[in-house]
mmCIF file of C-alpha atoms in Angstrom:
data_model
loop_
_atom_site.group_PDB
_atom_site.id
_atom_site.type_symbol
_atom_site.label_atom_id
_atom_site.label_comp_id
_atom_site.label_asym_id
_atom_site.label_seq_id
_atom_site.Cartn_x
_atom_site.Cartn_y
_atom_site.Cartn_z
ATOM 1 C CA UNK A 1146 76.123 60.021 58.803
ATOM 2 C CA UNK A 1147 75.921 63.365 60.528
ATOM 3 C CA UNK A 1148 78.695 64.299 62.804
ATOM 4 C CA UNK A 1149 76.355 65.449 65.494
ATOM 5 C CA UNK A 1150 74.657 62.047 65.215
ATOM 6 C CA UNK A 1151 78.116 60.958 67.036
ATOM 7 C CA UNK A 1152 78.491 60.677 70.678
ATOM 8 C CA UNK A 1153 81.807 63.177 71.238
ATOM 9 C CA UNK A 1154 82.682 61.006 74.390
ATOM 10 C CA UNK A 1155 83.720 58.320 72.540
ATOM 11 C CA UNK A 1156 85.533 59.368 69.244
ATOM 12 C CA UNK A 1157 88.490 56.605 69.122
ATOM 13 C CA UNK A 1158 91.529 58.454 69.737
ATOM 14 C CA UNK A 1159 93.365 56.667 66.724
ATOM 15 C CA UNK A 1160 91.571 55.430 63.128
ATOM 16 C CA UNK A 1161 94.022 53.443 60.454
ATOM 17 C CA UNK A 1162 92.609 53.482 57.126
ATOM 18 C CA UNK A 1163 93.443 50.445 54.806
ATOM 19 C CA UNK A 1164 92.789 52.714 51.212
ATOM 20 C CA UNK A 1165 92.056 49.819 49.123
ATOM 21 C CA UNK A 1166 90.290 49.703 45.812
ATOM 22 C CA UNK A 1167 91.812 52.638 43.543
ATOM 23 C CA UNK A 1168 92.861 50.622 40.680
ATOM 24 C CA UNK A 1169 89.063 48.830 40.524
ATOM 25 C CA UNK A 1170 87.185 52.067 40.816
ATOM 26 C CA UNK A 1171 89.299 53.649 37.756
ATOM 27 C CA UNK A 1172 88.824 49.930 35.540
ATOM 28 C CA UNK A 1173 85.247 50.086 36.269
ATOM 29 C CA UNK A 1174 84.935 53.645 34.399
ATOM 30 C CA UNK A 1175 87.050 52.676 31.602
ATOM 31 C CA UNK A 1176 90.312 54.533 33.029
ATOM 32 C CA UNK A 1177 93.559 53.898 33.889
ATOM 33 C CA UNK A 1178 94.626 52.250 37.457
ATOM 34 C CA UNK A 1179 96.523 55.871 38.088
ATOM 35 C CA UNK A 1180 93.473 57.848 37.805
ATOM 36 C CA UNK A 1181 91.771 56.168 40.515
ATOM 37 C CA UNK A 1182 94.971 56.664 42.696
ATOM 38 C CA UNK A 1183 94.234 61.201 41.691
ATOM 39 C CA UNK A 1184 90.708 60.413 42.601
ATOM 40 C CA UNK A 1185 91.879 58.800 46.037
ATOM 41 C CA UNK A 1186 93.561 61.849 47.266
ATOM 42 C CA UNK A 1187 90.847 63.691 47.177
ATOM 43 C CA UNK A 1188 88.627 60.759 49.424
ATOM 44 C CA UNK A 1189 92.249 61.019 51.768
ATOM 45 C CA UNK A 1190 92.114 64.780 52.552
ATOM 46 C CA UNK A 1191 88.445 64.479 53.145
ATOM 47 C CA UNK A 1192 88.718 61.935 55.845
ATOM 48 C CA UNK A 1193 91.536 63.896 57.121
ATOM 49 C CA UNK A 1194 89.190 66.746 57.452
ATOM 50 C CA UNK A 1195 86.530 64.831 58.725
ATOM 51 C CA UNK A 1196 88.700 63.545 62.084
ATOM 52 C CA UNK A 1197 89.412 66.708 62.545
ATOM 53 C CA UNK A 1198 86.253 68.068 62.635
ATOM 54 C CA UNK A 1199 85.728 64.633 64.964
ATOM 55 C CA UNK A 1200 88.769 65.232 66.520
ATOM 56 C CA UNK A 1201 90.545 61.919 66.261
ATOM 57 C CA UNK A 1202 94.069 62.779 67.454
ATOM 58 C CA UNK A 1203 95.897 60.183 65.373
ATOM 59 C CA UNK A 1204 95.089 59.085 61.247
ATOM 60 C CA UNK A 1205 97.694 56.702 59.760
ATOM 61 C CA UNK A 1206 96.688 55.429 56.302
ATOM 62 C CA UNK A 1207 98.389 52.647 54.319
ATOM 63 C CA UNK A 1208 99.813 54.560 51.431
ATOM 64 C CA UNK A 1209 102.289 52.087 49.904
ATOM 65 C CA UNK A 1210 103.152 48.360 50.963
ATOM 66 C CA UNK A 1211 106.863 46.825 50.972
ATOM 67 C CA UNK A 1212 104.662 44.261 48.088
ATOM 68 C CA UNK A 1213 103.256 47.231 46.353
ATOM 69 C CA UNK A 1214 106.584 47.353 44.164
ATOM 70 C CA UNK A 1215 105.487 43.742 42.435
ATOM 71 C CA UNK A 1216 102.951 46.134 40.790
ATOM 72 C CA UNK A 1217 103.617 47.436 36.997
ATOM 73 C CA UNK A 1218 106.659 49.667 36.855
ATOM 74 C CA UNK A 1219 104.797 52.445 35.307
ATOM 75 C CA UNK A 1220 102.384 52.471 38.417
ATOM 76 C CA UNK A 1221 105.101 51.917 40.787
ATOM 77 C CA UNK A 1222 106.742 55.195 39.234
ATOM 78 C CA UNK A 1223 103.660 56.758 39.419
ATOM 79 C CA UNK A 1224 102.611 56.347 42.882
ATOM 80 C CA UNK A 1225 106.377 57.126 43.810
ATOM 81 C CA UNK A 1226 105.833 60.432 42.055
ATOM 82 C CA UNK A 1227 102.262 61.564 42.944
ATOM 83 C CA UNK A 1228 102.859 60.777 46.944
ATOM 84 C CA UNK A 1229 105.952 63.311 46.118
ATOM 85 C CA UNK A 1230 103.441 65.980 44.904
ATOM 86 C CA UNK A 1231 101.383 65.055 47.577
ATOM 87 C CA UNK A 1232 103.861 66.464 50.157
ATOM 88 C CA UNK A 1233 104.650 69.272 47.967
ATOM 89 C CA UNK A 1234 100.940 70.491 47.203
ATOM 90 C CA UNK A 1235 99.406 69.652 51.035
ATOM 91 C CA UNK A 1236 101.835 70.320 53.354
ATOM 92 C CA UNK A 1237 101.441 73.821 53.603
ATOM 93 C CA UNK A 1238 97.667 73.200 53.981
ATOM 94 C CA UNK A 1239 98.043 70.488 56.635
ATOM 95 C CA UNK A 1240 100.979 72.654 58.630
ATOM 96 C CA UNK A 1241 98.636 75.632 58.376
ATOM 97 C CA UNK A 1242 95.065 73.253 59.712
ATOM 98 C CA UNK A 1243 97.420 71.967 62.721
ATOM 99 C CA UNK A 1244 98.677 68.709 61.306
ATOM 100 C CA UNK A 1245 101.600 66.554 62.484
ATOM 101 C CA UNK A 1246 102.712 64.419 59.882
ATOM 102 C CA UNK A 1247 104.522 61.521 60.014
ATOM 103 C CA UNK A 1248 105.936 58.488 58.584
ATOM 104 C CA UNK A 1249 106.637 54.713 58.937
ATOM 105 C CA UNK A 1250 108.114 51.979 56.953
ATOM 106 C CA UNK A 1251 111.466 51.453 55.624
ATOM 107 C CA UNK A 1252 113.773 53.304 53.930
ATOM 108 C CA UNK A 1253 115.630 51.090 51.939
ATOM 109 C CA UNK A 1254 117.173 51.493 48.615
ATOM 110 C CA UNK A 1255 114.063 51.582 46.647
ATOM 111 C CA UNK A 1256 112.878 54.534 48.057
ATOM 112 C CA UNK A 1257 114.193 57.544 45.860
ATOM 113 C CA UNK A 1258 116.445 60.012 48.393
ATOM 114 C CA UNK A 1259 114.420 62.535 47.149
ATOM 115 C CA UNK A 1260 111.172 61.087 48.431
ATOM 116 C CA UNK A 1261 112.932 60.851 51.633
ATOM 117 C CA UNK A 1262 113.898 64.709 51.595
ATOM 118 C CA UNK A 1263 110.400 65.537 50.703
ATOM 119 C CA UNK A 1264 109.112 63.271 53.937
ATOM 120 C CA UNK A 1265 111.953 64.880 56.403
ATOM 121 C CA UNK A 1266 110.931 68.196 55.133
ATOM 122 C CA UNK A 1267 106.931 67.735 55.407
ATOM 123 C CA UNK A 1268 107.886 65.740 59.132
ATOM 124 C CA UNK A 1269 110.176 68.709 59.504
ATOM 125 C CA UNK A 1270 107.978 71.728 59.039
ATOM 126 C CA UNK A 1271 104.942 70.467 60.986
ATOM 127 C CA UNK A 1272 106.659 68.575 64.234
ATOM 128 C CA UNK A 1273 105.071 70.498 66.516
ATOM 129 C CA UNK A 1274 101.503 70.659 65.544
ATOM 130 C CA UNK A 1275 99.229 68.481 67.893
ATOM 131 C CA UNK A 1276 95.644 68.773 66.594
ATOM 132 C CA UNK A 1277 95.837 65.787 64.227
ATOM 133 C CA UNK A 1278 98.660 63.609 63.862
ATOM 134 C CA UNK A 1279 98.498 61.766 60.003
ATOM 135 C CA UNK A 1280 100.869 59.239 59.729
ATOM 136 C CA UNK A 1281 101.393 58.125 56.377
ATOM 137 C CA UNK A 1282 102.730 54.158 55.890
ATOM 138 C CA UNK A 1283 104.830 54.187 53.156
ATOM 139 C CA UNK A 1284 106.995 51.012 51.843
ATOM 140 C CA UNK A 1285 105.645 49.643 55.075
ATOM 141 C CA UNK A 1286 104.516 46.088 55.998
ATOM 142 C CA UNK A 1287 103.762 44.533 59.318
ATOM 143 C CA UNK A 1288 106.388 41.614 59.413
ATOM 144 C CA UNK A 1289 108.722 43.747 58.355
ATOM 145 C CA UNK A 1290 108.367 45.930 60.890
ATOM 146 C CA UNK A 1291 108.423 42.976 63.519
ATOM 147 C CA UNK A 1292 111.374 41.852 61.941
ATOM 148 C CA UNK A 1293 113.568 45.156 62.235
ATOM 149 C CA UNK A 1294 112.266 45.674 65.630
ATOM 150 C CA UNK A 1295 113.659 42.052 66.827
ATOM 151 C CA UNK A 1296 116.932 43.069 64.624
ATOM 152 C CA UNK A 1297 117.332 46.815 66.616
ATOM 153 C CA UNK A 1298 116.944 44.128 69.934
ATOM 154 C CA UNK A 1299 119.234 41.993 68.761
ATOM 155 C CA UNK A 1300 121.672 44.692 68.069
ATOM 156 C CA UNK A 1301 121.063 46.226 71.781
ATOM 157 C CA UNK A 1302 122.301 43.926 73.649
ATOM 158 C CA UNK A 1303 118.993 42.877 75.378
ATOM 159 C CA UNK A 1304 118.999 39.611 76.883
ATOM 160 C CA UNK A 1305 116.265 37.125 76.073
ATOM 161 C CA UNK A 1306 114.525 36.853 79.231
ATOM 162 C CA UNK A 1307 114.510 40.225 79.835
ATOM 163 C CA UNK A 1308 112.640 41.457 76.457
ATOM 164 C CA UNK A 1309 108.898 41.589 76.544
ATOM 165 C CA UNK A 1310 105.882 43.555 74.991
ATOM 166 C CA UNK A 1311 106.686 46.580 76.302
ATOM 167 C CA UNK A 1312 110.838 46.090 74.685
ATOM 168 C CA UNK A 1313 109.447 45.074 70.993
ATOM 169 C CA UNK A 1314 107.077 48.466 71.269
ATOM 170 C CA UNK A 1315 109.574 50.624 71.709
ATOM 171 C CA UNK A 1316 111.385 49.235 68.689
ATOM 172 C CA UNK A 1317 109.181 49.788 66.252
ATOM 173 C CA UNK A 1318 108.936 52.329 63.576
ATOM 174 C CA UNK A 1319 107.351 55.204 65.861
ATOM 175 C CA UNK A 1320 106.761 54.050 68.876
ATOM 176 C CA UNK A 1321 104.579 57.263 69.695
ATOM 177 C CA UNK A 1322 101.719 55.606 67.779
ATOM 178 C CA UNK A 1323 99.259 54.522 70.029
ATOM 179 C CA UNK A 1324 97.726 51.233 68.961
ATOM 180 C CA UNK A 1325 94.502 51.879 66.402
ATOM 181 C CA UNK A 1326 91.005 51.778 67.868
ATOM 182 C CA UNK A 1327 89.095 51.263 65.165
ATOM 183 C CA UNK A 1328 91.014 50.081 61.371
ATOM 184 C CA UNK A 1329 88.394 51.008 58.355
ATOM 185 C CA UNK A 1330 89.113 49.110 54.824
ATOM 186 C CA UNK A 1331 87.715 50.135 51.545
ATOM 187 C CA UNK A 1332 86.203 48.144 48.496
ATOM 188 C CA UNK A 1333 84.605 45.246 49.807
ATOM 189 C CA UNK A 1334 88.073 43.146 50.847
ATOM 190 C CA UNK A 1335 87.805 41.514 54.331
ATOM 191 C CA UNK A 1336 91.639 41.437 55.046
ATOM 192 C CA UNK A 1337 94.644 43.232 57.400
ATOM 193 C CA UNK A 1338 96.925 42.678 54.310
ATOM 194 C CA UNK A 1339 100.257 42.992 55.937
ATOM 195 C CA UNK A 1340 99.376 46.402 57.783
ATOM 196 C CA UNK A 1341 100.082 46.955 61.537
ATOM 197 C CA UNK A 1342 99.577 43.504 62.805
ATOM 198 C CA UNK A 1343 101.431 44.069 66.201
ATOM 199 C CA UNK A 1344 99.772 47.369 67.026
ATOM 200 C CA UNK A 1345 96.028 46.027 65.872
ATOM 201 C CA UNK A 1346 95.646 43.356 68.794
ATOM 202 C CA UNK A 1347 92.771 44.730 70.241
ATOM 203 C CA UNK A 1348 91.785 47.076 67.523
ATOM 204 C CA UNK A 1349 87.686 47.261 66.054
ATOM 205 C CA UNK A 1350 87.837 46.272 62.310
ATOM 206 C CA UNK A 1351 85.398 48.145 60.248
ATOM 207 C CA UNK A 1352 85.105 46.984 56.399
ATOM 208 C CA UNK A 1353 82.805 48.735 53.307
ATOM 209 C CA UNK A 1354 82.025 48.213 49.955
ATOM 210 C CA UNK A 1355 82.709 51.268 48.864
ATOM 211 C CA UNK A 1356 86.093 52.093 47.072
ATOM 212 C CA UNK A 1357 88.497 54.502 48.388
ATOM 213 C CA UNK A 1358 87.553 57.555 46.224
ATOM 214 C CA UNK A 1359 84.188 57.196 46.743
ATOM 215 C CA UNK A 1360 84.738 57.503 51.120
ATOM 216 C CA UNK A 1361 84.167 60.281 52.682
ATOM 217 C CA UNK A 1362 84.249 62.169 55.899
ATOM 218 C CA UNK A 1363 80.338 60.731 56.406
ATOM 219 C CA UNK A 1364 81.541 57.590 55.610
ATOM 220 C CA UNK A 1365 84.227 58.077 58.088
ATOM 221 C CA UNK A 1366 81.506 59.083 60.646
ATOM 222 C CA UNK A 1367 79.514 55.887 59.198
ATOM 223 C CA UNK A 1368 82.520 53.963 60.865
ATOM 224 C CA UNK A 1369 83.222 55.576 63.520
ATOM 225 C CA UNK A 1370 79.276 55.394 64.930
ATOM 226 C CA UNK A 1371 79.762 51.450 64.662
ATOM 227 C CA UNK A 1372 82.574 51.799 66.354
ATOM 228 C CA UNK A 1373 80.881 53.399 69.454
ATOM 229 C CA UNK A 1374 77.903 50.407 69.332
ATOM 230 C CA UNK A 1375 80.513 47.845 70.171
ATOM 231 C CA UNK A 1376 81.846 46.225 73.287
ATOM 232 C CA UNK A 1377 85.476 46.643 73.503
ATOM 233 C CA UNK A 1378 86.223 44.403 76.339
ATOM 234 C CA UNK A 1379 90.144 43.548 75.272
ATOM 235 C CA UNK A 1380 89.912 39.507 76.091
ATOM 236 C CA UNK A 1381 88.370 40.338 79.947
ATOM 237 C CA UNK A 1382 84.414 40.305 80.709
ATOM 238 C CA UNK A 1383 82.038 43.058 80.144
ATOM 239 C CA UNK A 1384 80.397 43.729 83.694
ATOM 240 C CA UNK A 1385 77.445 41.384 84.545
ATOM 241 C CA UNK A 1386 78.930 39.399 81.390
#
């Protein structure tokens, strides 16, 4: 779909991208998992420059999950390495297009110190750009995120009865991140898989068949143009409903 085919009134403020389907795409043409995870950056920087071109204010894709390290420990090496080069090859580009970027998960002992440098530098250098914020989820999951927000309560002080919505929010990993409007997910799956599950509540759930490397910034638009048919009432009544 056409960006102009959009209505520019309502382009959701924040999309979360669930890049699944790497490992199938590169198997299906006879290659090896890690190929399809090269092919995938280039489907990731295309959707980046699609919400700009939209302009979607927030982008936070699912880049590595806290069960992602059950995987083989040649792939888990490799995806450790090639979201290093990642930083190292993009930043500059992303810093220079406007781009805030971020990060969210834990950093726990599996995550190589220098892979934590690399994200301080990249969150470092482009802090105050506004135009796009691209969050990337790495060693993240959901529950645990829930879990180390009730832990940081815990650890406060907070009483019981006084903690509520609002309290857990402001505990979590960035609590900047407004909550998703619309969540796309690649390759045919029709699951959350462990990814954002307090701050998608309300959010629209858009799923394809096509794999990660094959998306694109049309496909993007694709999603986003569903996302502007639907009725986002957020559990009240639409009017006259």
């Amino acid at each position: 779909m056409r960006l102009d085919a959009l209505d520019p009134s309502g382009i959701p403020t924040h999309i979360a991208c669930v890049m699944d389907g790497n490992g199938r795409w590169a198997q299906a043409r006879g290659l090896p998992r890690t190929e399809g995870h090269r092919a995938g950056e280039e489907a990731l920087f295309d959707v980046v420059e699609g919400c700009l071109e939209a302009g979607v204010e927030w982008l936070t894709v699912y880049a590595f999950s806290t069960e992602n390290w059950r995987r083989p420990r040649e792939e888990v090496k490799f995806l450790i390495d090639f979201n290093e080069e990642i930083l190292l090859g993009r930043r500059d580009e992303l810093h220079e297009r406007g781009v805030r970027i971020r990060f969210v998960g834990r950093r726990d002992w599996r995550v190589p110190k220098r892979l934590i440098r690399r994200m301080d530098e990249a969150s470092e250098l482009t802090r105050r750009n506004r135009k796009l914020t691209f969050t990337i989820a790495f060693n993240y999951g959901g529950r645990a995120e829930i879990v180390d927000a009730v832990r940081a309560i815990a650890a406060s002080g907070v009483k019981p009865e006084k903690i509520s919505e609002k309290t857990i929010a402001k505990h979590l990993y960035d609590p900047e991140i407004p909550d998703p409007d619309l969540v796309v997910r690649t390759s045919g799956e029709y699951r959350i898989s462990n990814f954002l599950l307090w701050e998608l509540a309300y959010s629209e759930l858009y799923f394809t068949d096509l794999p990660w490397p094959d998306f694109r910034r049309e496909d993007l638009f694709d999603a986003i143009h569903h996302y502007q048919e639907r009725d986002r009432r957020f559990g009240g009544v639409a009017p006259g409903g």
